[in-house]
PDB file of C-alpha atoms in Angstrom:
ATOM      1  CA  UNK A  27     -10.455   4.974  11.209  1.00 94.00           C
ATOM      2  CA  UNK A  28      -6.963   3.965  10.164  1.00 97.00           C
ATOM      3  CA  UNK A  29      -6.039   4.286   6.485  1.00 98.00           C
ATOM      4  CA  UNK A  30      -3.762   1.733   4.821  1.00 98.00           C
ATOM      5  CA  UNK A  31      -2.368   3.031   1.538  1.00 97.00           C
ATOM      6  CA  UNK A  32       0.931   1.173   1.174  1.00 97.00           C
ATOM      7  CA  UNK A  33       1.025  -2.073  -0.798  1.00 97.00           C
ATOM      8  CA  UNK A  34       3.146  -5.200  -1.029  1.00 97.00           C
ATOM      9  CA  UNK A  35       3.331  -7.912  -3.686  1.00 96.00           C
ATOM     10  CA  UNK A  36       3.444 -11.030  -1.545  1.00 96.00           C
ATOM     11  CA  UNK A  37       2.007 -12.552   1.589  1.00 97.00           C
ATOM     12  CA  UNK A  38       4.909 -13.049   3.953  1.00 98.00           C
ATOM     13  CA  UNK A  39       5.578 -13.448   7.652  1.00 98.00           C
ATOM     14  CA  UNK A  40       8.525 -11.109   7.050  1.00 98.00           C
ATOM     15  CA  UNK A  41       6.456  -8.173   5.779  1.00 98.00           C
ATOM     16  CA  UNK A  42       6.592  -5.256   8.185  1.00 98.00           C
ATOM     17  CA  UNK A  43       3.084  -4.185   9.230  1.00 98.00           C
ATOM     18  CA  UNK A  44       2.118  -0.705   8.097  1.00 98.00           C
ATOM     19  CA  UNK A  45      -0.448  -0.412  10.891  1.00 98.00           C
ATOM     20  CA  UNK A  46      -1.585  -2.171  14.049  1.00 98.00           C
ATOM     21  CA  UNK A  47      -5.284  -2.450  14.839  1.00 98.00           C
ATOM     22  CA  UNK A  48      -7.482  -3.641  17.657  1.00 97.00           C
ATOM     23  CA  UNK A  49     -10.268  -6.139  16.964  1.00 97.00           C
ATOM     24  CA  UNK A  50     -13.427  -4.187  16.155  1.00 96.00           C
ATOM     25  CA  UNK A  51     -11.547  -1.216  14.734  1.00 96.00           C
ATOM     26  CA  UNK A  52     -12.553   0.234  11.351  1.00 97.00           C
ATOM     27  CA  UNK A  53      -9.888   0.150   8.640  1.00 98.00           C
ATOM     28  CA  UNK A  54      -9.755   1.663   5.151  1.00 98.00           C
ATOM     29  CA  UNK A  55      -7.563  -0.077   2.573  1.00 98.00           C
ATOM     30  CA  UNK A  56      -6.697   2.139  -0.419  1.00 98.00           C
ATOM     31  CA  UNK A  57      -5.833  -0.196  -3.269  1.00 98.00           C
ATOM     32  CA  UNK A  58      -4.358   0.025  -6.751  1.00 97.00           C
ATOM     33  CA  UNK A  59      -5.661  -2.118  -9.581  1.00 97.00           C
ATOM     34  CA  UNK A  60      -3.946  -5.408 -10.393  1.00 96.00           C
ATOM     35  CA  UNK A  61      -1.592  -3.655 -12.848  1.00 95.00           C
ATOM     36  CA  UNK A  62      -0.451  -1.130 -10.208  1.00 94.00           C
ATOM     37  CA  UNK A  63      -2.440   1.487 -12.178  1.00 95.00           C
ATOM     38  CA  UNK A  64      -0.019   1.269 -15.128  1.00 93.00           C
ATOM     39  CA  UNK A  65      -2.595   0.815 -17.921  1.00 94.00           C
ATOM     40  CA  UNK A  66      -4.161   4.235 -18.408  1.00 94.00           C
ATOM     41  CA  UNK A  67      -5.209   4.216 -22.087  1.00 96.00           C
ATOM     42  CA  UNK A  68      -6.295   1.633 -24.645  1.00 96.00           C
ATOM     43  CA  UNK A  69      -2.892   2.037 -26.301  1.00 96.00           C
ATOM     44  CA  UNK A  70      -1.272   0.550 -23.188  1.00 93.00           C
ATOM     45  CA  UNK A  71      -1.114  -3.229 -23.589  1.00 93.00           C
ATOM     46  CA  UNK A  72      -0.295  -5.751 -20.923  1.00 90.00           C
ATOM     47  CA  UNK A  73       2.408  -7.123 -23.229  1.00 87.00           C
ATOM     48  CA  UNK A  74       4.144  -3.729 -23.080  1.00 85.00           C
ATOM     49  CA  UNK A  75       4.566  -4.002 -19.313  1.00 83.00           C
ATOM     50  CA  UNK A  76       7.222  -5.832 -17.399  1.00 72.00           C
ATOM     51  CA  UNK A  77       4.325  -7.803 -15.995  1.00 68.00           C
ATOM     52  CA  UNK A  78       4.592 -11.030 -14.059  1.00 70.00           C
ATOM     53  CA  UNK A  79       2.854 -12.461 -11.054  1.00 67.00           C
ATOM     54  CA  UNK A  80       5.609 -11.292  -8.688  1.00 67.00           C
ATOM     55  CA  UNK A  81       4.838  -7.644  -9.556  1.00 75.00           C
ATOM     56  CA  UNK A  82       1.080  -7.973  -9.997  1.00 88.00           C
ATOM     57  CA  UNK A  83      -1.981  -7.741  -7.771  1.00 94.00           C
ATOM     58  CA  UNK A  84      -0.607  -5.306  -5.178  1.00 97.00           C
ATOM     59  CA  UNK A  85      -2.328  -5.688  -1.822  1.00 98.00           C
ATOM     60  CA  UNK A  86      -2.589  -2.863   0.692  1.00 98.00           C
ATOM     61  CA  UNK A  87      -1.113  -3.723   4.071  1.00 98.00           C
ATOM     62  CA  UNK A  88      -0.266  -5.731   5.952  1.00 98.00           C
ATOM     63  CA  UNK A  89      -2.074  -4.822   9.161  1.00 98.00           C
ATOM     64  CA  UNK A  90      -1.114  -6.430  12.459  1.00 98.00           C
ATOM     65  CA  UNK A  91      -4.246  -7.417  14.393  1.00 98.00           C
ATOM     66  CA  UNK A  92      -3.503  -7.134  18.093  1.00 98.00           C
ATOM     67  CA  UNK A  93      -4.126 -10.357  19.979  1.00 98.00           C
ATOM     68  CA  UNK A  94      -4.217 -12.598  16.906  1.00 98.00           C
ATOM     69  CA  UNK A  95      -2.092 -15.724  17.373  1.00 98.00           C
ATOM     70  CA  UNK A  96      -1.530 -18.914  15.381  1.00 98.00           C
ATOM     71  CA  UNK A  97      -4.574 -21.144  15.757  1.00 98.00           C
ATOM     72  CA  UNK A  98      -6.994 -18.213  15.810  1.00 98.00           C
ATOM     73  CA  UNK A  99      -9.248 -16.889  13.052  1.00 98.00           C
ATOM     74  CA  UNK A 100      -9.871 -13.307  11.983  1.00 98.00           C
ATOM     75  CA  UNK A 101     -13.293 -12.343  10.623  1.00 98.00           C
ATOM     76  CA  UNK A 102     -13.277  -9.470   8.131  1.00 98.00           C
ATOM     77  CA  UNK A 103     -16.611  -7.700   7.674  1.00 98.00           C
ATOM     78  CA  UNK A 104     -16.658  -5.847   4.345  1.00 98.00           C
ATOM     79  CA  UNK A 105     -18.609  -2.696   5.055  1.00 98.00           C
ATOM     80  CA  UNK A 106     -18.093  -0.792   1.813  1.00 98.00           C
ATOM     81  CA  UNK A 107     -16.125  -0.770  -1.457  1.00 98.00           C
ATOM     82  CA  UNK A 108     -15.881   2.540  -3.317  1.00 98.00           C
ATOM     83  CA  UNK A 109     -14.391   2.214  -6.802  1.00 98.00           C
ATOM     84  CA  UNK A 110     -12.782   4.767  -9.119  1.00 98.00           C
ATOM     85  CA  UNK A 111     -14.539   6.261 -12.140  1.00 97.00           C
ATOM     86  CA  UNK A 112     -12.762   4.057 -14.668  1.00 98.00           C
ATOM     87  CA  UNK A 113     -11.363   0.557 -14.810  1.00 98.00           C
ATOM     88  CA  UNK A 114      -9.608  -1.651 -17.320  1.00 98.00           C
ATOM     89  CA  UNK A 115     -10.099  -5.070 -18.941  1.00 98.00           C
ATOM     90  CA  UNK A 116      -7.313  -6.793 -20.873  1.00 96.00           C
ATOM     91  CA  UNK A 117      -6.529  -9.849 -22.938  1.00 95.00           C
ATOM     92  CA  UNK A 118      -2.957 -11.091 -23.119  1.00 90.00           C
ATOM     93  CA  UNK A 119      -2.874 -13.790 -25.799  1.00 88.00           C
ATOM     94  CA  UNK A 120      -2.272 -16.675 -23.373  1.00 87.00           C
ATOM     95  CA  UNK A 121      -4.981 -16.615 -20.723  1.00 87.00           C
ATOM     96  CA  UNK A 122      -8.379 -18.308 -20.813  1.00 89.00           C
ATOM     97  CA  UNK A 123     -10.094 -20.863 -23.045  1.00 89.00           C
ATOM     98  CA  UNK A 124     -10.507 -18.362 -25.897  1.00 92.00           C
ATOM     99  CA  UNK A 125      -6.987 -16.924 -25.826  1.00 91.00           C
ATOM    100  CA  UNK A 126      -6.347 -18.305 -29.333  1.00 92.00           C
ATOM    101  CA  UNK A 127      -9.544 -16.680 -30.641  1.00 94.00           C
ATOM    102  CA  UNK A 128      -8.901 -13.108 -29.484  1.00 94.00           C
ATOM    103  CA  UNK A 129      -6.460 -10.249 -29.990  1.00 95.00           C
ATOM    104  CA  UNK A 130      -4.291  -8.689 -27.313  1.00 96.00           C
ATOM    105  CA  UNK A 131      -6.373  -5.692 -26.268  1.00 97.00           C
ATOM    106  CA  UNK A 132      -6.929  -3.141 -23.508  1.00 97.00           C
ATOM    107  CA  UNK A 133     -10.371  -1.669 -22.962  1.00 98.00           C
ATOM    108  CA  UNK A 134     -11.036   1.246 -20.627  1.00 98.00           C
ATOM    109  CA  UNK A 135     -14.422   1.051 -18.901  1.00 98.00           C
ATOM    110  CA  UNK A 136     -15.966   4.291 -17.666  1.00 97.00           C
ATOM    111  CA  UNK A 137     -18.137   4.213 -14.566  1.00 98.00           C
ATOM    112  CA  UNK A 138     -20.652   6.896 -13.620  1.00 97.00           C
ATOM    113  CA  UNK A 139     -23.198   6.819 -10.781  1.00 97.00           C
ATOM    114  CA  UNK A 140     -22.445   3.162 -10.126  1.00 97.00           C
ATOM    115  CA  UNK A 141     -23.026   2.122 -13.750  1.00 98.00           C
ATOM    116  CA  UNK A 142     -20.377   0.708 -16.092  1.00 98.00           C
ATOM    117  CA  UNK A 143     -20.458   1.218 -19.868  1.00 98.00           C
ATOM    118  CA  UNK A 144     -19.124  -1.544 -22.151  1.00 98.00           C
ATOM    119  CA  UNK A 145     -19.575  -0.600 -25.819  1.00 97.00           C
ATOM    120  CA  UNK A 146     -22.838   1.117 -24.980  1.00 96.00           C
ATOM    121  CA  UNK A 147     -24.138  -1.750 -22.832  1.00 98.00           C
ATOM    122  CA  UNK A 148     -24.687  -0.343 -19.351  1.00 98.00           C
ATOM    123  CA  UNK A 149     -24.927  -2.353 -16.145  1.00 98.00           C
ATOM    124  CA  UNK A 150     -24.524  -1.670 -12.422  1.00 98.00           C
ATOM    125  CA  UNK A 151     -21.155  -2.328 -10.838  1.00 98.00           C
ATOM    126  CA  UNK A 152     -20.940  -4.902  -8.064  1.00 98.00           C
ATOM    127  CA  UNK A 153     -17.453  -4.435  -6.590  1.00 98.00           C
ATOM    128  CA  UNK A 154     -15.627  -7.430  -5.141  1.00 98.00           C
ATOM    129  CA  UNK A 155     -12.200  -8.049  -3.608  1.00 98.00           C
ATOM    130  CA  UNK A 156      -9.950 -10.371  -5.594  1.00 97.00           C
ATOM    131  CA  UNK A 157      -7.044 -10.609  -3.134  1.00 98.00           C
ATOM    132  CA  UNK A 158      -7.501 -10.884   0.621  1.00 98.00           C
ATOM    133  CA  UNK A 159      -5.589 -12.981   3.103  1.00 98.00           C
ATOM    134  CA  UNK A 160      -3.158 -13.413   5.961  1.00 98.00           C
ATOM    135  CA  UNK A 161       0.504 -14.323   6.053  1.00 98.00           C
ATOM    136  CA  UNK A 162       1.438 -18.010   5.704  1.00 98.00           C
ATOM    137  CA  UNK A 163       3.686 -19.589   8.330  1.00 97.00           C
ATOM    138  CA  UNK A 164       5.981 -21.071   5.684  1.00 96.00           C
ATOM    139  CA  UNK A 165       7.245 -19.755   2.387  1.00 96.00           C
ATOM    140  CA  UNK A 166       6.075 -16.459   0.933  1.00 96.00           C
ATOM    141  CA  UNK A 167       3.163 -16.528  -1.546  1.00 95.00           C
ATOM    142  CA  UNK A 168       2.959 -13.856  -4.226  1.00 94.00           C
ATOM    143  CA  UNK A 169      -0.264 -11.847  -4.294  1.00 95.00           C
ATOM    144  CA  UNK A 170      -1.311 -13.250  -7.671  1.00 92.00           C
ATOM    145  CA  UNK A 171      -1.598 -16.778  -6.266  1.00 92.00           C
ATOM    146  CA  UNK A 172      -4.283 -18.270  -4.023  1.00 94.00           C
ATOM    147  CA  UNK A 173      -3.670 -20.648  -1.151  1.00 95.00           C
ATOM    148  CA  UNK A 174      -5.023 -21.830   2.182  1.00 97.00           C
ATOM    149  CA  UNK A 175      -4.066 -18.401   3.578  1.00 98.00           C
ATOM    150  CA  UNK A 176      -6.450 -16.688   1.120  1.00 97.00           C
ATOM    151  CA  UNK A 177      -4.651 -14.535  -1.439  1.00 96.00           C
ATOM    152  CA  UNK A 178      -5.958 -14.257  -4.996  1.00 95.00           C
ATOM    153  CA  UNK A 179      -9.226 -16.135  -4.418  1.00 96.00           C
ATOM    154  CA  UNK A 180     -11.141 -14.025  -6.961  1.00 96.00           C
ATOM    155  CA  UNK A 181     -14.559 -14.854  -5.528  1.00 98.00           C
ATOM    156  CA  UNK A 182     -17.258 -12.436  -6.647  1.00 98.00           C
ATOM    157  CA  UNK A 183     -19.027 -13.081  -3.320  1.00 98.00           C
ATOM    158  CA  UNK A 184     -16.283 -11.281  -1.385  1.00 98.00           C
ATOM    159  CA  UNK A 185     -18.046  -7.947  -1.547  1.00 98.00           C
ATOM    160  CA  UNK A 186     -19.973  -5.442   0.568  1.00 98.00           C
ATOM    161  CA  UNK A 187     -22.048  -7.267   3.172  1.00 98.00           C
ATOM    162  CA  UNK A 188     -19.915 -10.411   3.208  1.00 98.00           C
ATOM    163  CA  UNK A 189     -17.745 -11.672   6.034  1.00 98.00           C
ATOM    164  CA  UNK A 190     -14.474 -13.436   5.257  1.00 98.00           C
ATOM    165  CA  UNK A 191     -12.911 -15.806   7.787  1.00 98.00           C
ATOM    166  CA  UNK A 192      -9.145 -16.237   7.492  1.00 98.00           C
ATOM    167  CA  UNK A 193      -6.811 -18.533   9.429  1.00 98.00           C
ATOM    168  CA  UNK A 194      -4.141 -16.918  11.588  1.00 98.00           C
ATOM    169  CA  UNK A 195      -0.762 -18.575  11.012  1.00 98.00           C
ATOM    170  CA  UNK A 196       1.586 -15.901  12.386  1.00 98.00           C
ATOM    171  CA  UNK A 197       1.350 -13.424  15.246  1.00 98.00           C
ATOM    172  CA  UNK A 198      -0.849 -10.487  14.267  1.00 98.00           C
ATOM    173  CA  UNK A 199      -2.274 -12.342  11.224  1.00 98.00           C
ATOM    174  CA  UNK A 200      -0.821  -9.672   8.856  1.00 98.00           C
ATOM    175  CA  UNK A 201      -3.996  -8.900   6.919  1.00 98.00           C
ATOM    176  CA  UNK A 202      -3.763  -7.401   3.435  1.00 98.00           C
ATOM    177  CA  UNK A 203      -6.101  -6.959   0.481  1.00 98.00           C
ATOM    178  CA  UNK A 204      -6.409  -5.530  -3.023  1.00 98.00           C
ATOM    179  CA  UNK A 205      -7.191  -6.471  -6.657  1.00 98.00           C
ATOM    180  CA  UNK A 206     -10.702  -5.019  -6.630  1.00 98.00           C
ATOM    181  CA  UNK A 207     -12.981  -5.628  -9.612  1.00 98.00           C
ATOM    182  CA  UNK A 208     -15.915  -3.329 -10.375  1.00 98.00           C
ATOM    183  CA  UNK A 209     -17.576  -6.437 -11.816  1.00 98.00           C
ATOM    184  CA  UNK A 210     -16.384  -9.938 -12.631  1.00 97.00           C
ATOM    185  CA  UNK A 211     -18.107 -13.074 -13.855  1.00 97.00           C
ATOM    186  CA  UNK A 212     -17.500 -16.444 -12.270  1.00 96.00           C
ATOM    187  CA  UNK A 213     -14.373 -18.078 -13.758  1.00 94.00           C
ATOM    188  CA  UNK A 214     -12.930 -14.670 -14.828  1.00 94.00           C
ATOM    189  CA  UNK A 215     -12.762 -16.092 -18.343  1.00 93.00           C
ATOM    190  CA  UNK A 216     -10.139 -13.869 -20.000  1.00 93.00           C
ATOM    191  CA  UNK A 217      -8.104 -13.392 -16.815  1.00 91.00           C
ATOM    192  CA  UNK A 218      -9.440  -9.977 -15.801  1.00 95.00           C
ATOM    193  CA  UNK A 219     -12.584  -8.430 -14.459  1.00 97.00           C
ATOM    194  CA  UNK A 220     -12.986  -4.672 -14.558  1.00 98.00           C
ATOM    195  CA  UNK A 221      -9.704  -4.036 -12.734  1.00 98.00           C
ATOM    196  CA  UNK A 222      -9.967  -0.833 -10.729  1.00 98.00           C
ATOM    197  CA  UNK A 223      -8.516   1.194  -7.846  1.00 98.00           C
ATOM    198  CA  UNK A 224     -10.741   1.276  -4.788  1.00 98.00           C
ATOM    199  CA  UNK A 225     -11.210   2.178  -1.152  1.00 98.00           C
ATOM    200  CA  UNK A 226     -12.323  -0.729   1.036  1.00 98.00           C
ATOM    201  CA  UNK A 227     -13.739  -0.228   4.532  1.00 98.00           C
ATOM    202  CA  UNK A 228     -13.684  -3.256   6.827  1.00 98.00           C
ATOM    203  CA  UNK A 229     -14.054  -4.220  10.458  1.00 98.00           C
ATOM    204  CA  UNK A 230     -11.919  -7.050  11.785  1.00 98.00           C
ATOM    205  CA  UNK A 231     -12.958  -9.359  14.620  1.00 98.00           C
ATOM    206  CA  UNK A 232     -10.944 -12.056  16.359  1.00 98.00           C
ATOM    207  CA  UNK A 233     -12.053 -15.624  17.055  1.00 98.00           C
ATOM    208  CA  UNK A 234      -9.724 -17.381  19.469  1.00 98.00           C
ATOM    209  CA  UNK A 235      -8.670 -21.020  19.188  1.00 97.00           C
ATOM    210  CA  UNK A 236     -10.697 -22.141  16.187  1.00 97.00           C
ATOM    211  CA  UNK A 237      -9.341 -24.527  13.569  1.00 97.00           C
ATOM    212  CA  UNK A 238      -9.734 -23.254  10.012  1.00 98.00           C
ATOM    213  CA  UNK A 239      -7.803 -24.877   7.175  1.00 98.00           C
ATOM    214  CA  UNK A 240      -9.176 -22.844   4.236  1.00 98.00           C
ATOM    215  CA  UNK A 241     -10.744 -19.380   4.026  1.00 98.00           C
ATOM    216  CA  UNK A 242     -14.525 -19.184   4.387  1.00 98.00           C
ATOM    217  CA  UNK A 243     -16.921 -16.550   3.047  1.00 98.00           C
ATOM    218  CA  UNK A 244     -20.219 -15.918   4.847  1.00 98.00           C
ATOM    219  CA  UNK A 245     -23.126 -14.263   3.041  1.00 98.00           C
ATOM    220  CA  UNK A 246     -26.614 -13.553   4.347  1.00 97.00           C
ATOM    221  CA  UNK A 247     -27.710 -17.080   3.420  1.00 97.00           C
ATOM    222  CA  UNK A 248     -24.636 -19.334   2.984  1.00 98.00           C
ATOM    223  CA  UNK A 249     -21.169 -20.320   4.113  1.00 98.00           C
ATOM    224  CA  UNK A 250     -18.602 -21.011   1.368  1.00 98.00           C
ATOM    225  CA  UNK A 251     -15.265 -22.761   1.720  1.00 98.00           C
ATOM    226  CA  UNK A 252     -12.744 -21.352  -0.773  1.00 98.00           C
ATOM    227  CA  UNK A 253     -10.069 -23.777  -1.973  1.00 97.00           C
ATOM    228  CA  UNK A 254      -7.619 -24.125  -4.830  1.00 95.00           C
ATOM    229  CA  UNK A 255      -5.313 -26.625  -6.543  1.00 93.00           C
ATOM    230  CA  UNK A 256      -3.732 -27.190  -9.935  1.00 90.00           C
ATOM    231  CA  UNK A 257      -6.808 -29.079 -11.096  1.00 90.00           C
ATOM    232  CA  UNK A 258     -10.530 -29.229 -10.370  1.00 93.00           C
ATOM    233  CA  UNK A 259     -10.510 -32.639  -8.653  1.00 95.00           C
ATOM    234  CA  UNK A 260      -7.925 -31.689  -6.052  1.00 94.00           C
ATOM    235  CA  UNK A 261      -9.526 -28.307  -5.366  1.00 95.00           C
ATOM    236  CA  UNK A 262     -12.919 -29.967  -4.926  1.00 97.00           C
ATOM    237  CA  UNK A 263     -11.465 -32.554  -2.543  1.00 98.00           C
ATOM    238  CA  UNK A 264      -9.882 -29.893  -0.337  1.00 97.00           C
ATOM    239  CA  UNK A 265     -13.062 -27.806  -0.212  1.00 98.00           C
ATOM    240  CA  UNK A 266     -15.214 -30.887   0.430  1.00 98.00           C
ATOM    241  CA  UNK A 267     -13.091 -32.167   3.310  1.00 98.00           C
ATOM    242  CA  UNK A 268     -13.117 -28.774   5.017  1.00 98.00           C
ATOM    243  CA  UNK A 269     -16.843 -28.161   4.500  1.00 98.00           C
ATOM    244  CA  UNK A 270     -17.626 -31.658   5.783  1.00 98.00           C
ATOM    245  CA  UNK A 271     -15.504 -31.063   8.892  1.00 98.00           C
ATOM    246  CA  UNK A 272     -17.132 -27.709   9.632  1.00 98.00           C
ATOM    247  CA  UNK A 273     -20.643 -29.076   9.090  1.00 98.00           C
ATOM    248  CA  UNK A 274     -19.979 -32.070  11.339  1.00 97.00           C
ATOM    249  CA  UNK A 275     -18.743 -29.753  14.069  1.00 96.00           C
ATOM    250  CA  UNK A 276     -21.833 -27.553  13.759  1.00 97.00           C
ATOM    251  CA  UNK A 277     -24.482 -30.287  13.486  1.00 97.00           C
ATOM    252  CA  UNK A 278     -23.076 -33.286  15.340  1.00 97.00           C
ATOM    253  CA  UNK A 279     -23.773 -35.518  12.330  1.00 98.00           C
ATOM    254  CA  UNK A 280     -21.347 -38.253  11.345  1.00 98.00           C
ATOM    255  CA  UNK A 281     -19.274 -38.234   8.161  1.00 98.00           C
ATOM    256  CA  UNK A 282     -21.763 -40.167   6.058  1.00 98.00           C
ATOM    257  CA  UNK A 283     -24.865 -38.157   6.931  1.00 98.00           C
ATOM    258  CA  UNK A 284     -22.879 -34.988   6.340  1.00 98.00           C
ATOM    259  CA  UNK A 285     -21.649 -36.277   2.971  1.00 98.00           C
ATOM    260  CA  UNK A 286     -25.208 -37.082   1.899  1.00 98.00           C
ATOM    261  CA  UNK A 287     -26.484 -33.683   3.066  1.00 98.00           C
ATOM    262  CA  UNK A 288     -23.743 -31.902   1.106  1.00 98.00           C
ATOM    263  CA  UNK A 289     -24.787 -33.816  -2.001  1.00 98.00           C
ATOM    264  CA  UNK A 290     -28.375 -32.601  -1.827  1.00 98.00           C
ATOM    265  CA  UNK A 291     -27.977 -29.068  -0.432  1.00 97.00           C
ATOM    266  CA  UNK A 292     -24.492 -27.738  -1.237  1.00 97.00           C
ATOM    267  CA  UNK A 293     -23.184 -26.205  -4.478  1.00 97.00           C
ATOM    268  CA  UNK A 294     -19.770 -26.000  -6.107  1.00 97.00           C
ATOM    269  CA  UNK A 295     -19.085 -22.707  -7.891  1.00 97.00           C
ATOM    270  CA  UNK A 296     -15.998 -21.666  -9.873  1.00 96.00           C
ATOM    271  CA  UNK A 297     -14.194 -18.504  -8.781  1.00 96.00           C
ATOM    272  CA  UNK A 298     -11.486 -18.571 -11.421  1.00 91.00           C
ATOM    273  CA  UNK A 299     -10.570 -21.024 -14.168  1.00 84.00           C
ATOM    274  CA  UNK A 300      -8.772 -18.949 -16.777  1.00 76.00           C
ATOM    275  CA  UNK A 301      -6.363 -21.721 -17.766  1.00 69.00           C
ATOM    276  CA  UNK A 302      -3.734 -22.065 -19.182  1.00 59.00           C
ATOM    277  CA  UNK A 303      -2.629 -19.235 -16.894  1.00 63.00           C
ATOM    278  CA  UNK A 304      -0.366 -20.224 -14.012  1.00 64.00           C
ATOM    279  CA  UNK A 305      -3.071 -19.410 -11.480  1.00 66.00           C
ATOM    280  CA  UNK A 306      -4.619 -22.576 -10.125  1.00 70.00           C
ATOM    281  CA  UNK A 307      -8.224 -23.746 -10.238  1.00 91.00           C
ATOM    282  CA  UNK A 308     -10.047 -21.742  -7.571  1.00 95.00           C
ATOM    283  CA  UNK A 309     -13.522 -22.702  -6.396  1.00 97.00           C
ATOM    284  CA  UNK A 310     -15.979 -22.245  -3.572  1.00 98.00           C
ATOM    285  CA  UNK A 311     -18.212 -24.903  -2.012  1.00 98.00           C
ATOM    286  CA  UNK A 312     -21.289 -23.376  -0.387  1.00 98.00           C
ATOM    287  CA  UNK A 313     -23.918 -24.653   2.004  1.00 97.00           C
ATOM    288  CA  UNK A 314     -27.043 -22.925   3.363  1.00 97.00           C
ATOM    289  CA  UNK A 315     -27.030 -21.651   6.913  1.00 96.00           C
ATOM    290  CA  UNK A 316     -28.776 -24.011   9.332  1.00 94.00           C
ATOM    291  CA  UNK A 317     -30.449 -21.930  12.002  1.00 92.00           C
ATOM    292  CA  UNK A 318     -31.248 -24.936  14.208  1.00 92.00           C
ATOM    293  CA  UNK A 319     -27.537 -25.641  14.702  1.00 93.00           C
ATOM    294  CA  UNK A 320     -24.639 -23.528  15.813  1.00 89.00           C
ATOM    295  CA  UNK A 321     -22.857 -21.487  13.100  1.00 90.00           C
ATOM    296  CA  UNK A 322     -20.112 -23.178  11.117  1.00 92.00           C
ATOM    297  CA  UNK A 323     -17.511 -20.810  12.566  1.00 93.00           C
ATOM    298  CA  UNK A 324     -17.225 -19.186  15.970  1.00 83.00           C
TER     299      UNK A 324
END
């Protein structure tokens, strides 16, 4: 198993791969937290850091996937996520709908035997990957931003047992990932989950010549299109168009039947909406698997 323990701060076709891997090979990504592990005590505040999105959310990689070419898709099976024994939550005075009703604060969260402790309230961790994606063909995208390449999607469904489909836009795909949360609620209200270093084990497969315009997450029961924009309406439109296209391809239904089916069986869920932060509205649009038709992807 190859170990990837070097990180970059943007998704770029110009990033030199730190490893090359064959489809089907096991990879371990060793990741820092979104602050590059710089907040170690509750005296360390985010406002004390030289912190901006271009030096945040480090992602381990990139990894060049042999045989991956533009127009292909890589499928990333998340086999395990092992988190450290402590993580951090912060408020920064500007992020989220309650930013004007809270102090700037850092809270260290201890984790033991898979259980987190918040002020004496204990709950099991459920680690998820905030940042995962491939290199865009055009301009670089900093790790803190989402896009149709993936990036900072912050979906709590991207966790052990899930499969993430990512479009290949450059030779080798240039896969990278990081920004693990021990737990995070939908919308990531204050701008952070339990930010934590982690070791992620994945297996990458290659799907040749398949059109994919936005990343897709597959769970045991659903497929979810992940999309983003500067507002909810535009993000929903992008996710809806892509989910409709994929469903039509899988079922053979026309646009109208597919639209009606989506209205009665598909759900919109918010990944992140901690406005007024710069990060865009990020959502996922999910539909149940239909065993009588071919899969949405592949």
